[in-house]
Each structure stands twice: as C-alpha cells, then as structure tokens.
Coordinates of C-alpha atoms in Angstrom, one line a residue:
Chain A
M13 CA -3.6 22.8 27.0
T14 CA -2.2 25.4 24.8
A15 CA -2.1 23.2 21.9
E16 CA -3.6 24.3 18.7
L17 CA -7.4 23.3 18.7
V18 CA -8.2 21.5 15.4
E19 CA -11.8 21.5 14.2
I20 CA -13.9 18.3 13.7
P21 CA -16.3 19.9 11.1
A22 CA -19.7 19.7 11.7
R23 CA -21.1 16.2 10.3
R24 CA -17.7 15.0 9.6
G25 CA -14.8 13.0 10.9
K26 CA -11.1 13.8 11.7
A27 CA -8.2 11.3 12.8
A28 CA -4.9 12.0 14.0
P29 CA -1.7 10.0 15.5
V30 CA -1.0 10.3 18.9
R31 CA 2.1 9.1 20.7
A32 CA 2.0 7.3 23.9
G33 CA 2.0 9.8 27.0
Q34 CA 0.3 12.5 25.0
H35 CA -3.1 14.1 26.0
V36 CA -5.9 14.5 24.0
T37 CA -8.6 17.4 24.9
I38 CA -11.7 16.9 23.2
V39 CA -14.1 20.3 23.5
N40 CA -17.8 20.3 23.2
T41 CA -17.3 23.9 21.7
H42 CA -21.1 24.5 21.6
G43 CA -22.1 22.0 24.5
T44 CA -24.7 20.2 22.3
Q45 CA -22.4 18.2 19.9
V46 CA -21.8 14.3 20.4
V47 CA -18.3 13.3 19.2
D48 CA -17.9 9.7 18.4
T49 CA -14.5 8.4 19.3
W50 CA -12.4 5.5 18.4
A51 CA -8.8 4.6 18.8
F52 CA -6.2 2.3 17.2
N53 CA -2.9 0.9 18.2
R54 CA -0.8 2.8 15.9
A55 CA 1.5 -0.2 15.2
D56 CA -1.6 -2.6 14.2
V57 CA -4.8 -1.1 13.5
T58 CA -6.8 -4.3 14.0
E59 CA -6.0 -3.8 17.6
W60 CA -8.8 -1.2 18.6
M61 CA -10.4 0.2 21.8
S62 CA -13.3 -2.0 22.7
M63 CA -16.2 -0.7 24.7
E64 CA -17.3 -4.6 25.5
A65 CA -13.5 -5.2 26.8
S66 CA -13.5 -1.7 28.4
R67 CA -16.8 -2.4 30.4
A68 CA -15.3 -5.6 31.8
W69 CA -12.2 -3.7 32.6
F70 CA -13.7 -1.0 34.8
M71 CA -16.9 -2.9 35.6
R72 CA -19.2 0.2 34.9
I73 CA -21.6 0.9 32.1
A74 CA -19.5 4.5 31.7
A75 CA -16.1 5.5 32.8
S76 CA -15.1 7.7 35.6
V77 CA -12.2 10.1 35.8
G78 CA -9.3 7.6 36.3
D79 CA -10.6 4.7 34.2
S80 CA -8.8 3.3 31.3
F81 CA -10.3 2.0 28.0
V82 CA -8.5 -1.0 26.8
T83 CA -8.3 -2.7 23.3
N84 CA -9.6 -5.9 22.3
Q85 CA -6.3 -7.2 23.3
R86 CA -7.0 -6.1 26.8
R87 CA -4.2 -3.4 26.9
P88 CA -5.1 0.2 28.2
I89 CA -5.1 2.7 25.3
L90 CA -6.7 5.8 26.3
T91 CA -7.2 6.8 30.1
L92 CA -9.9 9.6 31.1
V93 CA -7.9 11.9 33.2
E94 CA -10.4 15.2 33.2
D95 CA -14.1 15.9 32.2
T96 CA -15.8 19.1 33.0
S97 CA -18.8 17.9 30.9
G98 CA -21.1 16.5 33.4
C99 CA -22.0 13.7 30.9
A100 CA -21.4 9.9 31.5
H101 CA -20.2 9.4 27.7
D102 CA -22.4 6.6 26.2
T103 CA -20.6 3.1 25.7
L104 CA -23.7 1.2 24.7
I105 CA -25.1 2.7 21.4
A106 CA -23.7 2.0 17.9
P107 CA -22.3 4.8 15.6
C108 CA -25.0 5.8 13.3
N109 CA -24.9 4.5 9.7
A110 CA -26.4 4.7 6.6
P111 CA -29.2 1.9 7.4
R112 CA -29.8 3.8 10.6
Y113 CA -31.3 6.9 8.9
R114 CA -33.1 4.6 6.3
L115 CA -35.0 3.3 9.4
L116 CA -35.7 6.9 10.6
G117 CA -37.1 7.8 7.3
V118 CA -34.4 9.5 5.5
T119 CA -34.5 8.7 1.6
G120 CA -31.1 9.2 -0.1
H121 CA -27.8 10.3 1.4
H122 CA -27.5 11.2 5.1
D123 CA -24.2 11.9 6.6
N124 CA -23.3 9.3 9.4
C125 CA -20.5 8.4 11.9
R126 CA -19.7 5.0 10.4
D127 CA -18.8 6.6 6.9
N128 CA -17.1 9.7 8.8
L129 CA -14.8 7.2 10.5
H130 CA -13.6 5.2 7.5
A131 CA -13.2 8.5 5.6
A132 CA -11.0 10.1 8.4
L133 CA -8.9 7.2 8.7
A134 CA -8.7 7.0 4.9
E135 CA -7.0 10.5 5.0
L136 CA -4.3 8.8 7.0
G137 CA -4.1 6.1 4.8
I138 CA -5.6 3.6 7.0
A139 CA -8.2 0.9 6.3
I140 CA -10.0 -1.3 9.0
P141 CA -11.9 -4.5 8.2
A142 CA -14.9 -3.5 10.4
T143 CA -16.6 -0.9 12.2
P144 CA -15.9 -1.0 16.2
P145 CA -18.3 0.1 18.8
S146 CA -17.7 3.9 19.5
L147 CA -17.3 5.8 22.6
N148 CA -19.9 8.4 22.5
V149 CA -18.2 11.4 24.0
F150 CA -21.0 13.9 25.3
M151 CA -23.7 11.5 24.7
N152 CA -26.1 11.2 27.2
I153 CA -28.1 7.8 27.2
P154 CA -29.4 7.6 30.7
W155 CA -30.3 3.9 31.8
T156 CA -32.8 3.1 34.8
A157 CA -32.3 0.2 37.5
D158 CA -34.5 -1.8 35.2
G159 CA -32.1 -1.6 32.4
R160 CA -34.4 0.7 30.1
L161 CA -32.2 3.4 27.9
E162 CA -33.3 6.9 26.7
W163 CA -32.3 9.2 24.0
G164 CA -31.2 12.0 26.2
E165 CA -30.6 15.5 25.1
P166 CA -27.2 17.1 25.8
V167 CA -26.0 18.1 29.4
S168 CA -22.6 19.6 28.7
A169 CA -21.9 23.3 28.9
P170 CA -20.6 25.2 25.9
G171 CA -16.6 24.8 25.9
S172 CA -16.7 21.9 28.5
H173 CA -13.9 19.2 27.6
V174 CA -12.8 15.6 28.5
V175 CA -9.0 14.8 28.5
F176 CA -7.6 11.4 27.6
R177 CA -4.1 10.4 28.2
A178 CA -2.7 8.1 25.3
E179 CA -1.5 4.7 27.0
M180 CA 0.2 3.3 23.7
D181 CA 1.1 5.1 20.2
L182 CA -2.5 5.4 18.5
V183 CA -4.5 6.8 16.0
I184 CA -7.5 8.7 17.3
A185 CA -10.5 9.1 15.3
F186 CA -13.7 11.5 15.8
S187 CA -17.1 12.0 14.2
A188 CA -19.1 15.1 14.9
C189 CA -22.4 13.1 15.0
P190 CA -24.9 14.2 12.2
Q191 CA -27.7 12.8 13.9
D192 CA -30.6 15.5 13.5
I193 CA -33.6 13.3 14.0
L194 CA -33.2 11.9 17.2
P195 CA -32.5 14.7 20.3
I196 CA -28.9 13.6 21.3
N197 CA -27.3 16.6 19.7
G198 CA -30.3 18.9 21.2
R199 CA -33.7 19.2 20.1
S200 CA -32.9 21.9 17.6
G201 CA -31.5 19.0 15.4
R202 CA -28.4 21.6 14.6
T203 CA -25.4 19.7 14.3
R204 CA -22.1 21.5 15.1
E205 CA -18.3 21.3 14.8
A206 CA -16.3 20.4 17.8
H207 CA -12.6 20.8 18.6
F208 CA -9.7 18.6 19.8
S209 CA -6.0 19.3 20.7
V210 CA -3.3 16.7 21.0
W211 CA -0.5 18.0 23.3
Chain B
M293 CA -39.0 -28.6 20.1
T294 CA -38.5 -32.5 19.2
A295 CA -35.4 -31.6 17.2
E296 CA -32.2 -33.4 17.7
L297 CA -30.2 -31.7 20.5
V298 CA -26.8 -31.1 19.4
E299 CA -24.1 -30.7 22.1
I300 CA -22.0 -27.6 22.5
P301 CA -18.9 -29.5 24.2
A302 CA -17.5 -28.1 27.2
R303 CA -15.1 -25.2 26.6
R304 CA -15.5 -25.5 22.8
G305 CA -17.3 -23.8 20.2
K306 CA -19.9 -25.1 17.7
A307 CA -21.6 -23.4 14.7
A308 CA -24.5 -24.2 12.4
P309 CA -26.6 -22.8 9.6
V310 CA -30.3 -21.7 10.1
R311 CA -32.7 -20.9 7.7
A312 CA -35.0 -17.8 8.0
G313 CA -38.2 -18.9 9.9
Q314 CA -36.6 -21.7 11.7
H315 CA -36.0 -21.7 15.6
V316 CA -33.0 -22.2 17.8
T317 CA -33.2 -23.4 21.2
I318 CA -30.1 -23.2 23.7
V319 CA -30.5 -25.5 26.7
N320 CA -28.4 -24.7 29.7
T321 CA -28.3 -28.5 30.4
H322 CA -26.7 -28.2 33.9
G323 CA -28.1 -24.7 34.9
T324 CA -24.6 -23.2 35.2
Q325 CA -23.1 -22.7 31.8
V326 CA -22.7 -19.4 30.0
V327 CA -22.9 -19.9 26.1
D328 CA -21.7 -17.0 24.1
T329 CA -23.5 -16.6 21.0
W330 CA -23.0 -14.9 17.7
A331 CA -25.0 -14.8 14.6
F332 CA -23.7 -14.0 11.0
N333 CA -26.0 -13.3 7.5
R334 CA -25.4 -16.6 5.7
A335 CA -25.0 -14.5 2.2
D336 CA -22.5 -11.9 3.6
V337 CA -20.8 -13.1 7.1
T338 CA -19.6 -9.5 7.5
E339 CA -23.0 -8.6 8.5
W340 CA -23.3 -9.7 12.0
M341 CA -25.5 -9.6 15.0
S342 CA -24.6 -6.3 16.9
M343 CA -25.0 -5.8 20.6
E344 CA -24.5 -2.1 20.2
A345 CA -27.3 -1.8 17.4
S346 CA -29.4 -4.2 19.3
R347 CA -29.6 -2.0 22.3
A348 CA -30.3 1.0 20.1
W349 CA -33.1 -1.0 18.5
F350 CA -34.9 -2.3 21.7
M351 CA -33.4 0.6 23.8
R352 CA -32.7 -1.6 27.1
I353 CA -29.4 -3.2 28.3
A354 CA -31.0 -6.5 27.9
A355 CA -33.3 -8.0 25.5
S356 CA -37.0 -9.1 26.8
V357 CA -39.2 -11.8 25.2
G358 CA -40.4 -10.5 21.8
D359 CA -37.4 -8.3 21.4
S360 CA -35.3 -8.7 18.2
F361 CA -31.5 -8.5 18.1
V362 CA -30.2 -6.5 14.6
T363 CA -27.1 -6.7 12.6
N364 CA -24.5 -3.9 12.0
Q365 CA -26.8 -3.1 9.1
R366 CA -29.6 -2.7 11.3
R367 CA -31.9 -5.5 10.2
P368 CA -33.3 -8.2 12.5
I369 CA -31.6 -11.2 12.6
L370 CA -32.8 -13.2 15.8
T371 CA -35.8 -12.7 17.9
L372 CA -36.0 -14.0 21.5
V373 CA -39.5 -15.7 21.6
E374 CA -39.1 -17.9 24.7
D375 CA -37.1 -17.8 27.9
T376 CA -37.4 -19.9 31.0
S377 CA -34.0 -19.3 32.4
G378 CA -34.6 -16.2 34.4
C379 CA -31.6 -14.5 33.3
A380 CA -31.2 -11.4 31.5
H381 CA -28.4 -12.4 29.2
D382 CA -25.6 -10.1 29.2
T383 CA -24.8 -7.9 26.1
L384 CA -22.2 -5.7 27.7
I385 CA -19.1 -7.8 28.4
A386 CA -16.6 -8.9 25.8
P387 CA -16.1 -12.8 24.9
C388 CA -13.1 -14.1 26.8
N389 CA -9.9 -14.2 24.8
A390 CA -6.2 -15.2 25.4
P391 CA -5.1 -11.7 26.6
R392 CA -7.9 -11.8 29.4
Y393 CA -6.6 -14.9 30.7
R394 CA -2.9 -13.8 31.0
L395 CA -4.6 -10.8 32.7
L396 CA -6.1 -13.2 35.2
G397 CA -2.8 -14.8 35.9
V398 CA -2.9 -17.7 33.6
T399 CA 0.5 -18.6 32.0
G400 CA 0.4 -20.9 28.9
H401 CA -2.9 -21.7 26.9
H402 CA -6.5 -21.3 28.2
D403 CA -9.7 -22.2 26.1
N404 CA -11.3 -18.8 25.4
C405 CA -14.4 -17.9 23.5
R406 CA -12.9 -15.9 20.9
D407 CA -10.8 -18.8 19.8
N408 CA -13.8 -21.1 19.9
L409 CA -15.9 -18.7 17.6
H410 CA -13.3 -18.9 15.0
A411 CA -12.6 -22.4 15.1
A412 CA -16.2 -23.2 15.2
L413 CA -16.8 -21.0 11.9
A414 CA -13.6 -22.2 10.2
E415 CA -15.3 -26.0 10.6
L416 CA -18.1 -24.4 8.2
G417 CA -15.3 -22.9 6.0
I418 CA -16.2 -19.4 7.2
A419 CA -13.6 -16.7 8.2
I420 CA -14.5 -13.2 9.6
P421 CA -12.2 -10.3 9.8
A422 CA -12.9 -9.3 13.5
T423 CA -14.6 -10.7 16.8
P424 CA -18.0 -9.1 17.3
P425 CA -19.0 -8.7 20.7
S426 CA -21.2 -11.4 21.8
L427 CA -24.8 -12.1 23.1
N428 CA -23.7 -14.0 26.4
V429 CA -26.7 -16.2 27.0
F430 CA -27.1 -17.5 30.6
M431 CA -24.5 -14.9 31.5
N432 CA -25.5 -12.8 34.6
I433 CA -24.0 -9.4 35.0
P434 CA -26.0 -7.2 37.2
W435 CA -26.0 -3.6 36.8
T436 CA -27.0 -0.9 39.6
A437 CA -28.7 2.4 39.0
D438 CA -25.4 4.2 39.2
G439 CA -23.9 1.8 36.7
R440 CA -21.8 -0.5 38.5
L441 CA -21.4 -4.0 37.0
E442 CA -21.0 -7.2 38.8
W443 CA -19.7 -10.9 37.9
G444 CA -22.8 -12.6 39.0
E445 CA -23.3 -16.4 39.6
P446 CA -25.6 -18.4 37.4
V447 CA -29.3 -17.9 38.2
S448 CA -30.8 -20.8 35.6
A449 CA -32.3 -23.9 36.5
P450 CA -30.8 -27.0 35.0
G451 CA -32.5 -27.7 31.6
S452 CA -33.9 -23.9 31.3
H453 CA -33.7 -22.7 27.8
V454 CA -34.2 -19.8 25.6
V455 CA -35.5 -19.9 22.0
F456 CA -34.7 -17.6 19.1
R457 CA -36.5 -17.3 15.8
A458 CA -34.1 -16.7 12.8
E459 CA -35.2 -13.6 10.9
M460 CA -33.0 -14.2 8.0
D461 CA -30.5 -17.1 6.7
L462 CA -27.9 -17.3 9.2
V463 CA -25.2 -19.0 10.7
I464 CA -25.1 -19.2 14.5
A465 CA -22.1 -19.7 16.5
F466 CA -21.8 -20.9 20.2
S467 CA -19.0 -21.0 22.6
A468 CA -19.3 -23.0 26.1
C469 CA -17.6 -20.2 27.9
P470 CA -14.5 -21.7 29.6
Q471 CA -14.1 -18.9 32.3
D472 CA -13.1 -20.8 35.6
I473 CA -11.8 -18.3 37.5
L474 CA -14.2 -15.6 37.7
P475 CA -17.9 -17.0 39.1
I476 CA -20.0 -16.4 35.9
N477 CA -20.1 -20.2 35.4
G478 CA -20.4 -20.8 39.2
R479 CA -18.0 -20.8 42.0
S480 CA -17.0 -24.3 41.4
G481 CA -15.3 -23.4 38.2
R482 CA -16.5 -26.2 36.6
T483 CA -17.5 -25.7 32.8
R484 CA -20.0 -27.9 31.4
E485 CA -21.4 -28.7 27.9
A486 CA -24.7 -27.0 26.7
H487 CA -27.1 -28.1 24.0
F488 CA -28.9 -26.4 21.3
S489 CA -31.5 -27.5 18.5
V490 CA -32.5 -26.1 15.1
W491 CA -36.1 -26.7 14.3

C-alpha cells in the first residue's frame, strides 16, 4: 500500500487498467464521499461487473470481506479483501444521471456519475454500449426487514479504505459522486475528491 | 381482463408491443413458475426498465401495488396495479444465462432467460446491446434484516396474477424461467408455461 495515490477529482471520473492479481485501494479521503465503481474485462469490455449476478453469487444484499463480485459472464472480477470503512457499500441504487437531477429540480447541467463513467473510459479509448449498475463504495443505503430503503448519511472515517483484488485483467472506473441534494455525501452537500491506488 | 391469454411456453421467451394506458396481466398458471420480465421504450429500445433506478424511485427492495418501475432515463414505464400472488417479485437476482448453468454443473446446452429474452425480441426484429437486470415476477427471494438472501420456493397460488399499467408505448418481454436446479420454480424442478394478456 505504498503505491502512488491517484486522485479521483471531486465530481469527476477516473479509470485505470489493473492486472490480474494486483490490488486496488480506494480511500475515502474526507470520509464523506461516495465513489461509484465499475469494472470491465480488459479483453472484452462488454463483460462487466454485475451487481445482479454478484448478489446471486454471494447471496447477500451487500458484500462482506472475502466475497467476490462477478461479471455478467459469472466470473469473479473483484474480491473485497479489506475494509476499514464500516459501510455496507450499496449494490441496489443506480448511478446518478442527468434525468435523475432533473427529477430533483435541477435545471441545466449537473455533473453525474453516468457521464463521469463514460468520460473516464473515453480517456482510455473505451466505449461501452450501456451503463451497468454501479458498486457504490462508501454509500450507506440501509434496508429494513420489510424492504424499505433510506438515503443514509456517510458512516466512514476520513482516510478509511477498501481493498479489492483483481481476479482478471480489467479496467476499473470510478466516479466521485456529485450528488449534492440527497444526503448520501453528507448533509453539507459538499462533494469531495477521493483517491485510489493500484499495487 | 377478458383479453386473449397468450402462452409463454415453458422454458421459452415471448415479447409483445403494448400501448401507453394498456394493461398487461401475467398469470402464474400453475402457481410455481417464475416469469423474468423486461420492458423497453418502443421508440428507443436502449431506454429500458431498470431495477436499480426503480429501487431508487420507490425506495424499497421490491415494489408494492401502486409503485411504478422506471427506465434508465428515470421515466415510469410499468406500474403495478394489482397483485393476487402474495409474492414480493424479486428485483435483486440476475436472469439466468449459459455461464450460470455451467457453474451449476450443466455440461452442454441449457435453456436460459438471457437467451430467451434476446430470441423473443428478435422475433419482433429488435436487438439490444446488453442484457438488463430483469424483474423476476413470482420469484421468491427472501431477505433478512442482516442482508442474507435465499433461493425461496414459489408462494403463489395456481392462476394468481399481477397486472401492470403501461406508462409509455413499450415492448414487454418475458421468459418462463427454465431454472430446474435451484428451487425457485419448485422443488420438483418441473418448469411450466405461464400466460399473459394485453388489454
């Protein structure tokens, strides 16, 4: 974990190649920042990390340390190997997009995770034909026994982190979620940068 | 509800156009059959019903009567208006596909919902660039307060049904799930036909 920390700029996306066996650390630098995360098979980017297939794999709403996320081809792609965040890391909620902010009353442009994903991949020359459901790292969406969901506030300490092991050669993509209306990044509505490293 | 009942053949898919304001009834003819369901904006089939956006819309793990499912553009597409099935209708689990059956020990071909979806759409001349998460009608996946999921057995009576109202001109697609290894279609492993009508 002495690898270089790369910034995921506030309200922006970032993508990077990762080799099988390498580790990816995501740091919640300020403790309040949700990081939407996607992963793609480097050899065929239409094979992507699938929240719906992953839940069927580990048979939980959210992953525990030791659980692997799998692709739409049901192959392990990222394994959660360490987690100091105390957060369940939401698998249920869609990445925000432009229509989402229009529904929340925003007129005109609003940064959003969907566009950040596609822009980050485009920087690596990658285009994908749809927007997969995201793994919402550090996002606190509590559920109840009767199935109600809630927009929770952040629960992670500043500097806390998760570590994933890459199970195949992949491209990982992040968006420092620009949601500043709902409380998922804190009630201040202040969206911040986060960091990651590949090692 | 005197409209013609159309068969969704056992282990196969079926798709049909539906106009805004029409209703779609899905009948669990034998009471044990999961029907994977998808919906697409008829004018632009890359706008599809999104489980991840729908959960963020109704803020529950599963829909209640009165709840609308929304598309990846966050527009209502299907509203659940009647339900005699007693089932929560799973939104969490991926449609089965060929790799899923290989993991379950099947060698060679096994019918699967992913292929059924694409074949049913192809009969209408429609191709889509990915496989969206499905709404798994009549599929009983209980969750616990601590987030564990279970492959539940069917809970719906023979002939019980759900009714959806179409909120836009759409194409609806079904697959009578051919899962005969896990108990989701009953412990007998007997997969059956189901029926639907558009009225």
